[in-house]
Amino acid sequence: MSRTPYSRLRIEGFRKAEVSLRLEEMDPSGTPLYESIKARIISGELTYEQGRSEILAYYTKADTAGPATVGEMLVEEFLKPLSMSHDELAESMGICKQDIEDIICGLRRLTDDEARVLADIFGTDEDFWCNLQVLQDRPEQRRK
């Protein structure tokens, strides 16, 4: 099968996209999504930038998931692994259980003081918690 110069350019573009993904430590080779996008790039249906964006969106869930919330991070990365209850966290922080529940459910913001306390409790950086809150706030600001 003879390849036209244009199809060779598309294949070369696809190879660039593959290298870029590998540099970002993402190698989806062999997955059905990846192979489908590869075929669409080679056929000319997509540019390699479009294909790369589709792959990144799928693997990072950037198109639907949004950033992790303070509550999700607290529960999944700290409370569950440490087998720590909401009551225990509230007591450690010196706040009521309802405040913890509200933070976890996203009904109230994490204050700077609470970010400092969480950093002390879990041995993290205070900015970690503040940045999570800022990221969580952004989608709400866009809706207004």
mmCIF file of N, CA and C in Angstrom:
data_model
loop_
_atom_site.group_PDB
_atom_site.id
_atom_site.type_symbol
_atom_site.label_atom_id
_atom_site.label_comp_id
_atom_site.label_asym_id
_atom_site.label_seq_id
_atom_site.Cartn_x
_atom_site.Cartn_y
_atom_site.Cartn_z
ATOM 1 N N MET A 1 0.842 -1.185 0.000
ATOM 2 C CA MET A 1 0.000 0.000 0.000
ATOM 3 C C MET A 1 0.882 1.241 0.000
ATOM 4 N N SER A 2 0.692 2.093 -0.940
ATOM 5 C CA SER A 2 1.486 3.301 -1.085
ATOM 6 C C SER A 2 0.902 4.419 -0.201
ATOM 7 N N ARG A 3 1.761 5.112 0.471
ATOM 8 C CA ARG A 3 1.318 6.219 1.327
ATOM 9 C C ARG A 3 1.610 7.537 0.622
ATOM 10 N N THR A 4 0.668 8.434 0.667
ATOM 11 C CA THR A 4 0.873 9.755 0.090
ATOM 12 C C THR A 4 1.726 10.586 1.046
ATOM 13 N N PRO A 5 2.340 11.658 0.534
ATOM 14 C CA PRO A 5 3.117 12.515 1.440
ATOM 15 C C PRO A 5 2.245 13.036 2.596
ATOM 16 N N TYR A 6 0.964 13.301 2.302
ATOM 17 C CA TYR A 6 0.071 13.811 3.341
ATOM 18 C C TYR A 6 -0.156 12.784 4.446
ATOM 19 N N SER A 7 -0.364 11.509 4.068
ATOM 20 C CA SER A 7 -0.574 10.484 5.097
ATOM 21 C C SER A 7 0.710 10.253 5.886
ATOM 22 N N ARG A 8 1.869 10.393 5.242
ATOM 23 C CA ARG A 8 3.140 10.277 5.972
ATOM 24 C C ARG A 8 3.258 11.388 7.016
ATOM 25 N N LEU A 9 2.816 12.575 6.658
ATOM 26 C CA LEU A 9 2.838 13.693 7.606
ATOM 27 C C LEU A 9 1.923 13.413 8.799
ATOM 28 N N ARG A 10 0.749 12.821 8.522
ATOM 29 C CA ARG A 10 -0.176 12.491 9.619
ATOM 30 C C ARG A 10 0.434 11.448 10.543
ATOM 31 N N ILE A 11 1.075 10.444 9.959
ATOM 32 C CA ILE A 11 1.718 9.404 10.771
ATOM 33 C C ILE A 11 2.842 10.021 11.603
ATOM 34 N N GLU A 12 3.624 10.902 10.985
ATOM 35 C CA GLU A 12 4.690 11.578 11.718
ATOM 36 C C GLU A 12 4.100 12.425 12.854
ATOM 37 N N GLY A 13 3.000 13.095 12.577
ATOM 38 C CA GLY A 13 2.320 13.886 13.615
ATOM 39 C C GLY A 13 1.842 13.012 14.752
ATOM 40 N N PHE A 14 1.336 11.850 14.405
ATOM 41 C CA PHE A 14 0.865 10.934 15.437
ATOM 42 C C PHE A 14 2.030 10.472 16.304
ATOM 43 N N ARG A 15 3.154 10.184 15.687
ATOM 44 C CA ARG A 15 4.330 9.753 16.454
ATOM 45 C C ARG A 15 4.778 10.846 17.424
ATOM 46 N N LYS A 16 4.679 12.108 16.991
ATOM 47 C CA LYS A 16 5.011 13.224 17.889
ATOM 48 C C LYS A 16 4.070 13.233 19.094
ATOM 49 N N ALA A 17 2.794 12.981 18.839
ATOM 50 C CA ALA A 17 1.818 12.955 19.929
ATOM 51 C C ALA A 17 2.136 11.819 20.893
ATOM 52 N N GLU A 18 2.521 10.659 20.348
ATOM 53 C CA GLU A 18 2.884 9.520 21.208
ATOM 54 C C GLU A 18 4.063 9.870 22.106
ATOM 55 N N VAL A 19 5.075 10.485 21.540
ATOM 56 C CA VAL A 19 6.264 10.864 22.305
ATOM 57 C C VAL A 19 5.887 11.859 23.395
ATOM 58 N N SER A 20 5.045 12.814 23.052
ATOM 59 C CA SER A 20 4.607 13.812 24.020
ATOM 60 C C SER A 20 3.891 13.162 25.194
ATOM 61 N N LEU A 21 3.008 12.208 24.918
ATOM 62 C CA LEU A 21 2.298 11.512 25.983
ATOM 63 C C LEU A 21 3.255 10.711 26.859
ATOM 64 N N ARG A 22 4.218 10.059 26.233
ATOM 65 C CA ARG A 22 5.186 9.272 27.019
ATOM 66 C C ARG A 22 6.016 10.171 27.921
ATOM 67 N N LEU A 23 6.373 11.366 27.431
ATOM 68 C CA LEU A 23 7.139 12.313 28.248
ATOM 69 C C LEU A 23 6.338 12.747 29.474
ATOM 70 N N GLU A 24 5.019 12.758 29.338
ATOM 71 C CA GLU A 24 4.156 13.128 30.456
ATOM 72 C C GLU A 24 3.766 11.903 31.277
ATOM 73 N N GLU A 25 4.477 10.790 31.062
ATOM 74 C CA GLU A 25 4.273 9.539 31.781
ATOM 75 C C GLU A 25 2.873 8.966 31.590
ATOM 76 N N MET A 26 2.320 9.170 30.391
ATOM 77 C CA MET A 26 1.043 8.563 30.023
ATOM 78 C C MET A 26 1.297 7.760 28.760
ATOM 79 N N ASP A 27 1.108 6.475 28.824
ATOM 80 C CA ASP A 27 1.297 5.640 27.640
ATOM 81 C C ASP A 27 0.082 4.734 27.482
ATOM 82 N N PRO A 28 -0.948 5.243 26.822
ATOM 83 C CA PRO A 28 -2.167 4.467 26.673
ATOM 84 C C PRO A 28 -2.139 3.456 25.534
ATOM 85 N N SER A 29 -0.972 3.177 24.962
ATOM 86 C CA SER A 29 -0.866 2.255 23.825
ATOM 87 C C SER A 29 -1.631 0.963 24.057
ATOM 88 N N GLY A 30 -2.324 0.526 23.017
ATOM 89 C CA GLY A 30 -3.034 -0.745 23.076
ATOM 90 C C GLY A 30 -4.458 -0.653 23.596
ATOM 91 N N THR A 31 -4.828 0.441 24.223
ATOM 92 C CA THR A 31 -6.200 0.565 24.719
ATOM 93 C C THR A 31 -7.128 0.842 23.544
ATOM 94 N N PRO A 32 -8.397 0.432 23.648
ATOM 95 C CA PRO A 32 -9.316 0.661 22.530
ATOM 96 C C PRO A 32 -9.440 2.141 22.156
ATOM 97 N N LEU A 33 -9.487 3.017 23.150
ATOM 98 C CA LEU A 33 -9.593 4.450 22.860
ATOM 99 C C LEU A 33 -8.381 4.917 22.057
ATOM 100 N N TYR A 34 -7.233 4.536 22.520
ATOM 101 C CA TYR A 34 -5.986 4.952 21.881
ATOM 102 C C TYR A 34 -5.919 4.468 20.434
ATOM 103 N N GLU A 35 -6.226 3.206 20.229
ATOM 104 C CA GLU A 35 -6.152 2.651 18.876
ATOM 105 C C GLU A 35 -7.177 3.304 17.953
ATOM 106 N N SER A 36 -8.343 3.622 18.496
ATOM 107 C CA SER A 36 -9.368 4.302 17.708
ATOM 108 C C SER A 36 -8.900 5.700 17.305
ATOM 109 N N ILE A 37 -8.335 6.414 18.248
ATOM 110 C CA ILE A 37 -7.860 7.765 17.957
ATOM 111 C C ILE A 37 -6.686 7.707 16.987
ATOM 112 N N LYS A 38 -5.815 6.736 17.153
ATOM 113 C CA LYS A 38 -4.689 6.561 16.237
ATOM 114 C C LYS A 38 -5.192 6.386 14.801
ATOM 115 N N ALA A 39 -6.181 5.530 14.618
ATOM 116 C CA ALA A 39 -6.747 5.298 13.283
ATOM 117 C C ALA A 39 -7.375 6.574 12.726
ATOM 118 N N ARG A 40 -8.056 7.335 13.579
ATOM 119 C CA ARG A 40 -8.694 8.584 13.131
ATOM 120 C C ARG A 40 -7.660 9.639 12.757
ATOM 121 N N ILE A 41 -6.525 9.657 13.453
ATOM 122 C CA ILE A 41 -5.458 10.598 13.105
ATOM 123 C C ILE A 41 -4.834 10.207 11.773
ATOM 124 N N ILE A 42 -4.510 8.938 11.621
ATOM 125 C CA ILE A 42 -3.873 8.471 10.390
ATOM 126 C C ILE A 42 -4.796 8.654 9.188
ATOM 127 N N SER A 43 -6.108 8.480 9.407
ATOM 128 C CA SER A 43 -7.047 8.664 8.291
ATOM 129 C C SER A 43 -7.280 10.137 7.960
ATOM 130 N N GLY A 44 -6.849 11.027 8.844
ATOM 131 C CA GLY A 44 -7.033 12.453 8.585
ATOM 132 C C GLY A 44 -8.276 13.037 9.220
ATOM 133 N N GLU A 45 -9.036 12.211 9.921
ATOM 134 C CA GLU A 45 -10.257 12.680 10.573
ATOM 135 C C GLU A 45 -9.953 13.643 11.718
ATOM 136 N N LEU A 46 -8.816 13.416 12.396
ATOM 137 C CA LEU A 46 -8.375 14.271 13.499
ATOM 138 C C LEU A 46 -6.954 14.733 13.255
ATOM 139 N N THR A 47 -6.602 15.895 13.796
ATOM 140 C CA THR A 47 -5.197 16.273 13.833
ATOM 141 C C THR A 47 -4.582 15.586 15.044
ATOM 142 N N TYR A 48 -3.271 15.529 15.107
ATOM 143 C CA TYR A 48 -2.687 14.861 16.271
ATOM 144 C C TYR A 48 -2.948 15.662 17.540
ATOM 145 N N GLU A 49 -3.072 17.003 17.423
ATOM 146 C CA GLU A 49 -3.393 17.811 18.607
ATOM 147 C C GLU A 49 -4.775 17.444 19.147
ATOM 148 N N GLN A 50 -5.745 17.258 18.234
ATOM 149 C CA GLN A 50 -7.093 16.873 18.659
ATOM 150 C C GLN A 50 -7.088 15.491 19.305
ATOM 151 N N GLY A 51 -6.352 14.561 18.704
ATOM 152 C CA GLY A 51 -6.262 13.216 19.261
ATOM 153 C C GLY A 51 -5.611 13.220 20.625
ATOM 154 N N ARG A 52 -4.547 13.983 20.752
ATOM 155 C CA ARG A 52 -3.849 14.084 22.034
ATOM 156 C C ARG A 52 -4.785 14.663 23.089
ATOM 157 N N SER A 53 -5.535 15.678 22.716
ATOM 158 C CA SER A 53 -6.488 16.285 23.655
ATOM 159 C C SER A 53 -7.547 15.284 24.102
ATOM 160 N N GLU A 54 -8.044 14.482 23.164
ATOM 161 C CA GLU A 54 -9.040 13.461 23.527
ATOM 162 C C GLU A 54 -8.463 12.447 24.500
ATOM 163 N N ILE A 55 -7.244 12.015 24.243
ATOM 164 C CA ILE A 55 -6.605 11.041 25.132
ATOM 165 C C ILE A 55 -6.366 11.643 26.508
ATOM 166 N N LEU A 56 -5.814 12.861 26.543
ATOM 167 C CA LEU A 56 -5.562 13.510 27.834
ATOM 168 C C LEU A 56 -6.855 13.737 28.597
ATOM 169 N N ALA A 57 -7.894 14.173 27.903
ATOM 170 C CA ALA A 57 -9.179 14.407 28.566
ATOM 171 C C ALA A 57 -9.726 13.118 29.164
ATOM 172 N N TYR A 58 -9.582 12.027 28.423
ATOM 173 C CA TYR A 58 -10.080 10.749 28.922
ATOM 174 C C TYR A 58 -9.300 10.288 30.148
ATOM 175 N N TYR A 59 -7.975 10.348 30.056
ATOM 176 C CA TYR A 59 -7.157 9.824 31.147
ATOM 177 C C TYR A 59 -7.105 10.735 32.357
ATOM 178 N N THR A 60 -7.293 12.010 32.180
ATOM 179 C CA THR A 60 -7.286 12.915 33.333
ATOM 180 C C THR A 60 -8.701 13.248 33.782
ATOM 181 N N LYS A 61 -9.687 12.830 32.991
ATOM 182 C CA LYS A 61 -11.090 13.119 33.265
ATOM 183 C C LYS A 61 -11.323 14.621 33.390
ATOM 184 N N ALA A 62 -10.458 15.389 32.729
ATOM 185 C CA ALA A 62 -10.545 16.841 32.817
ATOM 186 C C ALA A 62 -11.857 17.371 32.256
ATOM 187 N N ASP A 63 -12.446 16.624 31.332
ATOM 188 C CA ASP A 63 -13.659 17.116 30.704
ATOM 189 C C ASP A 63 -14.889 16.966 31.600
ATOM 190 N N THR A 64 -14.843 16.107 32.618
ATOM 191 C CA THR A 64 -16.034 15.917 33.434
ATOM 192 C C THR A 64 -15.789 15.990 34.930
ATOM 193 N N ALA A 65 -14.661 15.543 35.386
ATOM 194 C CA ALA A 65 -14.467 15.387 36.822
ATOM 195 C C ALA A 65 -14.174 16.687 37.551
ATOM 196 N N GLY A 66 -13.428 17.573 36.958
ATOM 197 C CA GLY A 66 -13.023 18.777 37.649
ATOM 198 C C GLY A 66 -11.979 18.453 38.708
ATOM 199 N N PRO A 67 -11.535 19.480 39.426
ATOM 200 C CA PRO A 67 -10.502 19.248 40.434
ATOM 201 C C PRO A 67 -11.042 18.490 41.638
ATOM 202 N N ALA A 68 -10.148 17.814 42.326
ATOM 203 C CA ALA A 68 -10.532 17.144 43.574
ATOM 204 C C ALA A 68 -10.937 18.203 44.579
ATOM 205 N N THR A 69 -11.950 17.903 45.363
ATOM 206 C CA THR A 69 -12.388 18.852 46.383
ATOM 207 C C THR A 69 -11.646 18.595 47.682
ATOM 208 N N VAL A 70 -11.726 19.569 48.576
ATOM 209 C CA VAL A 70 -11.123 19.416 49.895
ATOM 210 C C VAL A 70 -11.706 18.180 50.574
ATOM 211 N N GLY A 71 -13.017 18.012 50.498
ATOM 212 C CA GLY A 71 -13.682 16.869 51.130
ATOM 213 C C GLY A 71 -13.241 15.540 50.559
ATOM 214 N N GLU A 72 -13.159 15.454 49.214
ATOM 215 C CA GLU A 72 -12.706 14.211 48.580
ATOM 216 C C GLU A 72 -11.282 13.873 49.015
ATOM 217 N N MET A 73 -10.428 14.871 49.040
ATOM 218 C CA MET A 73 -9.038 14.648 49.428
ATOM 219 C C MET A 73 -8.954 14.206 50.885
ATOM 220 N N LEU A 74 -9.699 14.881 51.741
ATOM 221 C CA LEU A 74 -9.702 14.504 53.158
ATOM 222 C C LEU A 74 -10.110 13.052 53.345
ATOM 223 N N VAL A 75 -11.227 12.681 52.739
ATOM 224 C CA VAL A 75 -11.772 11.341 52.934
ATOM 225 C C VAL A 75 -10.902 10.274 52.283
ATOM 226 N N GLU A 76 -10.611 10.443 50.994
ATOM 227 C CA GLU A 76 -9.937 9.378 50.233
ATOM 228 C C GLU A 76 -8.447 9.239 50.545
ATOM 229 N N GLU A 77 -7.776 10.340 50.786
ATOM 230 C CA GLU A 77 -6.324 10.277 50.951
ATOM 231 C C GLU A 77 -5.854 10.322 52.402
ATOM 232 N N PHE A 78 -6.744 10.721 53.314
ATOM 233 C CA PHE A 78 -6.304 10.842 54.703
ATOM 234 C C PHE A 78 -7.171 10.046 55.676
ATOM 235 N N LEU A 79 -8.469 10.314 55.698
ATOM 236 C CA LEU A 79 -9.321 9.658 56.695
ATOM 237 C C LEU A 79 -9.407 8.146 56.480
ATOM 238 N N LYS A 80 -9.717 7.714 55.268
ATOM 239 C CA LYS A 80 -9.839 6.270 55.006
ATOM 240 C C LYS A 80 -8.530 5.520 55.275
ATOM 241 N N PRO A 81 -7.408 5.968 54.684
ATOM 242 C CA PRO A 81 -6.163 5.227 54.929
ATOM 243 C C PRO A 81 -5.756 5.190 56.404
ATOM 244 N N LEU A 82 -6.103 6.226 57.147
ATOM 245 C CA LEU A 82 -5.739 6.278 58.562
ATOM 246 C C LEU A 82 -6.826 5.703 59.466
ATOM 247 N N SER A 83 -7.923 5.232 58.862
ATOM 248 C CA SER A 83 -9.079 4.742 59.624
ATOM 249 C C SER A 83 -9.520 5.770 60.670
ATOM 250 N N MET A 84 -9.573 7.011 60.249
ATOM 251 C CA MET A 84 -9.938 8.120 61.135
ATOM 252 C C MET A 84 -11.376 8.523 60.843
ATOM 253 N N SER A 85 -12.170 8.665 61.875
ATOM 254 C CA SER A 85 -13.576 9.045 61.703
ATOM 255 C C SER A 85 -13.709 10.565 61.597
ATOM 256 N N HIS A 86 -14.861 10.984 61.145
ATOM 257 C CA HIS A 86 -15.152 12.417 61.076
ATOM 258 C C HIS A 86 -15.130 13.010 62.485
ATOM 259 N N ASP A 87 -15.634 12.258 63.450
ATOM 260 C CA ASP A 87 -15.628 12.711 64.852
ATOM 261 C C ASP A 87 -14.198 12.935 65.340
ATOM 262 N N GLU A 88 -13.318 11.989 65.046
ATOM 263 C CA GLU A 88 -11.923 12.107 65.485
ATOM 264 C C GLU A 88 -11.244 13.313 64.841
ATOM 265 N N LEU A 89 -11.526 13.535 63.561
ATOM 266 C CA LEU A 89 -10.943 14.695 62.888
ATOM 267 C C LEU A 89 -11.468 15.984 63.501
ATOM 268 N N ALA A 90 -12.778 16.042 63.718
ATOM 269 C CA ALA A 90 -13.371 17.246 64.317
ATOM 270 C C ALA A 90 -12.730 17.535 65.670
ATOM 271 N N GLU A 91 -12.568 16.496 66.477
ATOM 272 C CA GLU A 91 -11.962 16.661 67.800
ATOM 273 C C GLU A 91 -10.511 17.139 67.675
ATOM 274 N N SER A 92 -9.762 16.548 66.759
ATOM 275 C CA SER A 92 -8.361 16.943 66.550
ATOM 276 C C SER A 92 -8.245 18.392 66.089
ATOM 277 N N MET A 93 -9.228 18.825 65.307
ATOM 278 C CA MET A 93 -9.197 20.191 64.786
ATOM 279 C C MET A 93 -9.789 21.205 65.758
ATOM 280 N N GLY A 94 -10.523 20.709 66.752
ATOM 281 C CA GLY A 94 -11.163 21.621 67.700
ATOM 282 C C GLY A 94 -12.400 22.299 67.137
ATOM 283 N N ILE A 95 -13.074 21.599 66.223
ATOM 284 C CA ILE A 95 -14.326 22.134 65.661
ATOM 285 C C ILE A 95 -15.398 21.058 65.784
ATOM 286 N N CYS A 96 -16.651 21.445 65.546
ATOM 287 C CA CYS A 96 -17.745 20.479 65.690
ATOM 288 C C CYS A 96 -17.816 19.547 64.476
ATOM 289 N N LYS A 97 -18.447 18.386 64.706
ATOM 290 C CA LYS A 97 -18.569 17.377 63.657
ATOM 291 C C LYS A 97 -19.338 17.923 62.455
ATOM 292 N N GLN A 98 -20.336 18.755 62.708
ATOM 293 C CA GLN A 98 -21.133 19.310 61.617
ATOM 294 C C GLN A 98 -20.275 20.143 60.673
ATOM 295 N N ASP A 99 -19.307 20.880 61.230
ATOM 296 C CA ASP A 99 -18.411 21.664 60.380
ATOM 297 C C ASP A 99 -17.582 20.750 59.473
ATOM 298 N N ILE A 100 -17.108 19.637 60.022
ATOM 299 C CA ILE A 100 -16.356 18.671 59.213
ATOM 300 C C ILE A 100 -17.245 18.102 58.114
ATOM 301 N N GLU A 101 -18.464 17.716 58.485
ATOM 302 C CA GLU A 101 -19.410 17.176 57.491
ATOM 303 C C GLU A 101 -19.662 18.190 56.379
ATOM 304 N N ASP A 102 -19.827 19.463 56.751
ATOM 305 C CA ASP A 102 -20.081 20.507 55.757
ATOM 306 C C ASP A 102 -18.885 20.719 54.831
ATOM 307 N N ILE A 103 -17.673 20.656 55.383
ATOM 308 C CA ILE A 103 -16.469 20.791 54.560
ATOM 309 C C ILE A 103 -16.372 19.609 53.602
ATOM 310 N N ILE A 104 -16.593 18.406 54.104
ATOM 311 C CA ILE A 104 -16.494 17.201 53.275
ATOM 312 C C ILE A 104 -17.537 17.216 52.158
ATOM 313 N N CYS A 105 -18.729 17.682 52.471
ATOM 314 C CA CYS A 105 -19.799 17.716 51.463
ATOM 315 C C CYS A 105 -19.725 18.941 50.558
ATOM 316 N N GLY A 106 -18.798 19.841 50.838
ATOM 317 C CA GLY A 106 -18.657 21.039 50.010
ATOM 318 C C GLY A 106 -19.674 22.113 50.315
ATOM 319 N N LEU A 107 -20.286 22.036 51.483
ATOM 320 C CA LEU A 107 -21.296 23.031 51.859
ATOM 321 C C LEU A 107 -20.679 24.273 52.497
ATOM 322 N N ARG A 108 -19.428 24.141 52.893
ATOM 323 C CA ARG A 108 -18.750 25.308 53.439
ATOM 324 C C ARG A 108 -17.272 25.247 53.104
ATOM 325 N N ARG A 109 -16.689 26.434 52.995
ATOM 326 C CA ARG A 109 -15.265 26.564 52.655
ATOM 327 C C ARG A 109 -14.385 26.202 53.836
ATOM 328 N N LEU A 110 -13.195 25.774 53.522
ATOM 329 C CA LEU A 110 -12.153 25.537 54.513
ATOM 330 C C LEU A 110 -11.497 26.891 54.791
ATOM 331 N N THR A 111 -11.399 27.279 56.049
ATOM 332 C CA THR A 111 -10.760 28.552 56.388
ATOM 333 C C THR A 111 -9.243 28.388 56.393
ATOM 334 N N ASP A 112 -8.538 29.506 56.371
ATOM 335 C CA ASP A 112 -7.070 29.459 56.427
ATOM 336 C C ASP A 112 -6.596 28.833 57.734
ATOM 337 N N ASP A 113 -7.272 29.148 58.830
ATOM 338 C CA ASP A 113 -6.906 28.550 60.120
ATOM 339 C C ASP A 113 -7.096 27.035 60.091
ATOM 340 N N GLU A 114 -8.191 26.580 59.512
ATOM 341 C CA GLU A 114 -8.440 25.141 59.411
ATOM 342 C C GLU A 114 -7.410 24.464 58.505
ATOM 343 N N ALA A 115 -6.978 25.171 57.455
ATOM 344 C CA ALA A 115 -5.937 24.637 56.571
ATOM 345 C C ALA A 115 -4.640 24.439 57.356
ATOM 346 N N ARG A 116 -4.317 25.405 58.220
ATOM 347 C CA ARG A 116 -3.110 25.273 59.061
ATOM 348 C C ARG A 116 -3.215 24.065 59.987
ATOM 349 N N VAL A 117 -4.398 23.890 60.587
ATOM 350 C CA VAL A 117 -4.600 22.768 61.512
ATOM 351 C C VAL A 117 -4.497 21.439 60.770
ATOM 352 N N LEU A 118 -5.129 21.338 59.597
ATOM 353 C CA LEU A 118 -5.036 20.102 58.800
ATOM 354 C C LEU A 118 -3.584 19.810 58.424
ATOM 355 N N ALA A 119 -2.847 20.843 58.056
ATOM 356 C CA ALA A 119 -1.435 20.663 57.713
ATOM 357 C C ALA A 119 -0.669 20.094 58.901
ATOM 358 N N ASP A 120 -0.954 20.590 60.090
ATOM 359 C CA ASP A 120 -0.289 20.080 61.301
ATOM 360 C C ASP A 120 -0.685 18.629 61.581
ATOM 361 N N ILE A 121 -1.962 18.342 61.469
ATOM 362 C CA ILE A 121 -2.464 16.997 61.779
ATOM 363 C C ILE A 121 -1.894 15.956 60.819
ATOM 364 N N PHE A 122 -1.909 16.274 59.521
ATOM 365 C CA PHE A 122 -1.535 15.277 58.510
ATOM 366 C C PHE A 122 -0.106 15.429 57.992
ATOM 367 N N GLY A 123 0.635 16.405 58.502
ATOM 368 C CA GLY A 123 2.021 16.578 58.075
ATOM 369 C C GLY A 123 2.155 17.045 56.642
ATOM 370 N N THR A 124 1.211 17.860 56.217
ATOM 371 C CA THR A 124 1.258 18.406 54.857
ATOM 372 C C THR A 124 1.610 19.881 54.931
ATOM 373 N N ASP A 125 1.673 20.502 53.791
ATOM 374 C CA ASP A 125 1.904 21.931 53.698
ATOM 375 C C ASP A 125 0.545 22.632 53.780
ATOM 376 N N GLU A 126 0.505 23.734 54.465
ATOM 377 C CA GLU A 126 -0.741 24.516 54.564
ATOM 378 C C GLU A 126 -1.248 24.929 53.191
ATOM 379 N N ASP A 127 -0.315 25.267 52.288
ATOM 380 C CA ASP A 127 -0.699 25.668 50.936
ATOM 381 C C ASP A 127 -1.426 24.560 50.190
ATOM 382 N N PHE A 128 -1.118 23.317 50.495
ATOM 383 C CA PHE A 128 -1.795 22.181 49.877
ATOM 384 C C PHE A 128 -3.307 22.319 50.053
ATOM 385 N N TRP A 129 -3.737 22.575 51.287
ATOM 386 C CA TRP A 129 -5.166 22.681 51.594
ATOM 387 C C TRP A 129 -5.764 23.964 51.034
ATOM 388 N N CYS A 130 -5.017 25.061 51.132
ATOM 389 C CA CYS A 130 -5.510 26.337 50.596
ATOM 390 C C CYS A 130 -5.681 26.261 49.077
ATOM 391 N N ASN A 131 -4.705 25.650 48.403
ATOM 392 C CA ASN A 131 -4.794 25.512 46.942
ATOM 393 C C ASN A 131 -5.958 24.623 46.526
ATOM 394 N N LEU A 132 -6.199 23.555 47.279
ATOM 395 C CA LEU A 132 -7.369 22.708 46.988
ATOM 396 C C LEU A 132 -8.651 23.516 47.085
ATOM 397 N N GLN A 133 -8.741 24.353 48.109
ATOM 398 C CA GLN A 133 -9.943 25.170 48.282
ATOM 399 C C GLN A 133 -10.106 26.158 47.140
ATOM 400 N N VAL A 134 -9.001 26.777 46.718
ATOM 401 C CA VAL A 134 -9.054 27.717 45.593
ATOM 402 C C VAL A 134 -9.525 27.008 44.327
ATOM 403 N N LEU A 135 -8.976 25.826 44.061
ATOM 404 C CA LEU A 135 -9.407 25.062 42.879
ATOM 405 C C LEU A 135 -10.874 24.677 42.964
ATOM 406 N N GLN A 136 -11.318 24.347 44.156
ATOM 407 C CA GLN A 136 -12.721 23.982 44.354
ATOM 408 C C GLN A 136 -13.624 25.189 44.134
ATOM 409 N N ASP A 137 -13.156 26.367 44.499
ATOM 410 C CA ASP A 137 -13.958 27.585 44.362
ATOM 411 C C ASP A 137 -14.104 28.035 42.916
ATOM 412 N N ARG A 138 -13.132 27.776 42.076
ATOM 413 C CA ARG A 138 -13.134 28.287 40.700
ATOM 414 C C ARG A 138 -14.367 27.917 39.889
ATOM 415 N N PRO A 139 -14.787 26.647 39.839
ATOM 416 C CA PRO A 139 -15.982 26.333 39.045
ATOM 417 C C PRO A 139 -17.212 27.103 39.535
ATOM 418 N N GLU A 140 -17.328 27.322 40.830
ATOM 419 C CA GLU A 140 -18.473 28.058 41.355
ATOM 420 C C GLU A 140 -18.440 29.498 40.875
ATOM 421 N N GLN A 141 -17.252 30.093 40.812
ATOM 422 C CA GLN A 141 -17.133 31.472 40.360
ATOM 423 C C GLN A 141 -17.513 31.594 38.902
ATOM 424 N N ARG A 142 -17.195 30.575 38.081
ATOM 425 C CA ARG A 142 -17.529 30.624 36.648
ATOM 426 C C ARG A 142 -19.023 30.551 36.415
ATOM 427 N N ARG A 143 -19.748 29.860 37.291
ATOM 428 C CA ARG A 143 -21.199 29.700 37.118
ATOM 429 C C ARG A 143 -21.949 30.992 37.420
ATOM 430 N N LYS A 144 -21.351 31.869 38.221
ATOM 431 C CA LYS A 144 -22.038 33.099 38.648
ATOM 432 C C LYS A 144 -22.098 34.116 37.543
#
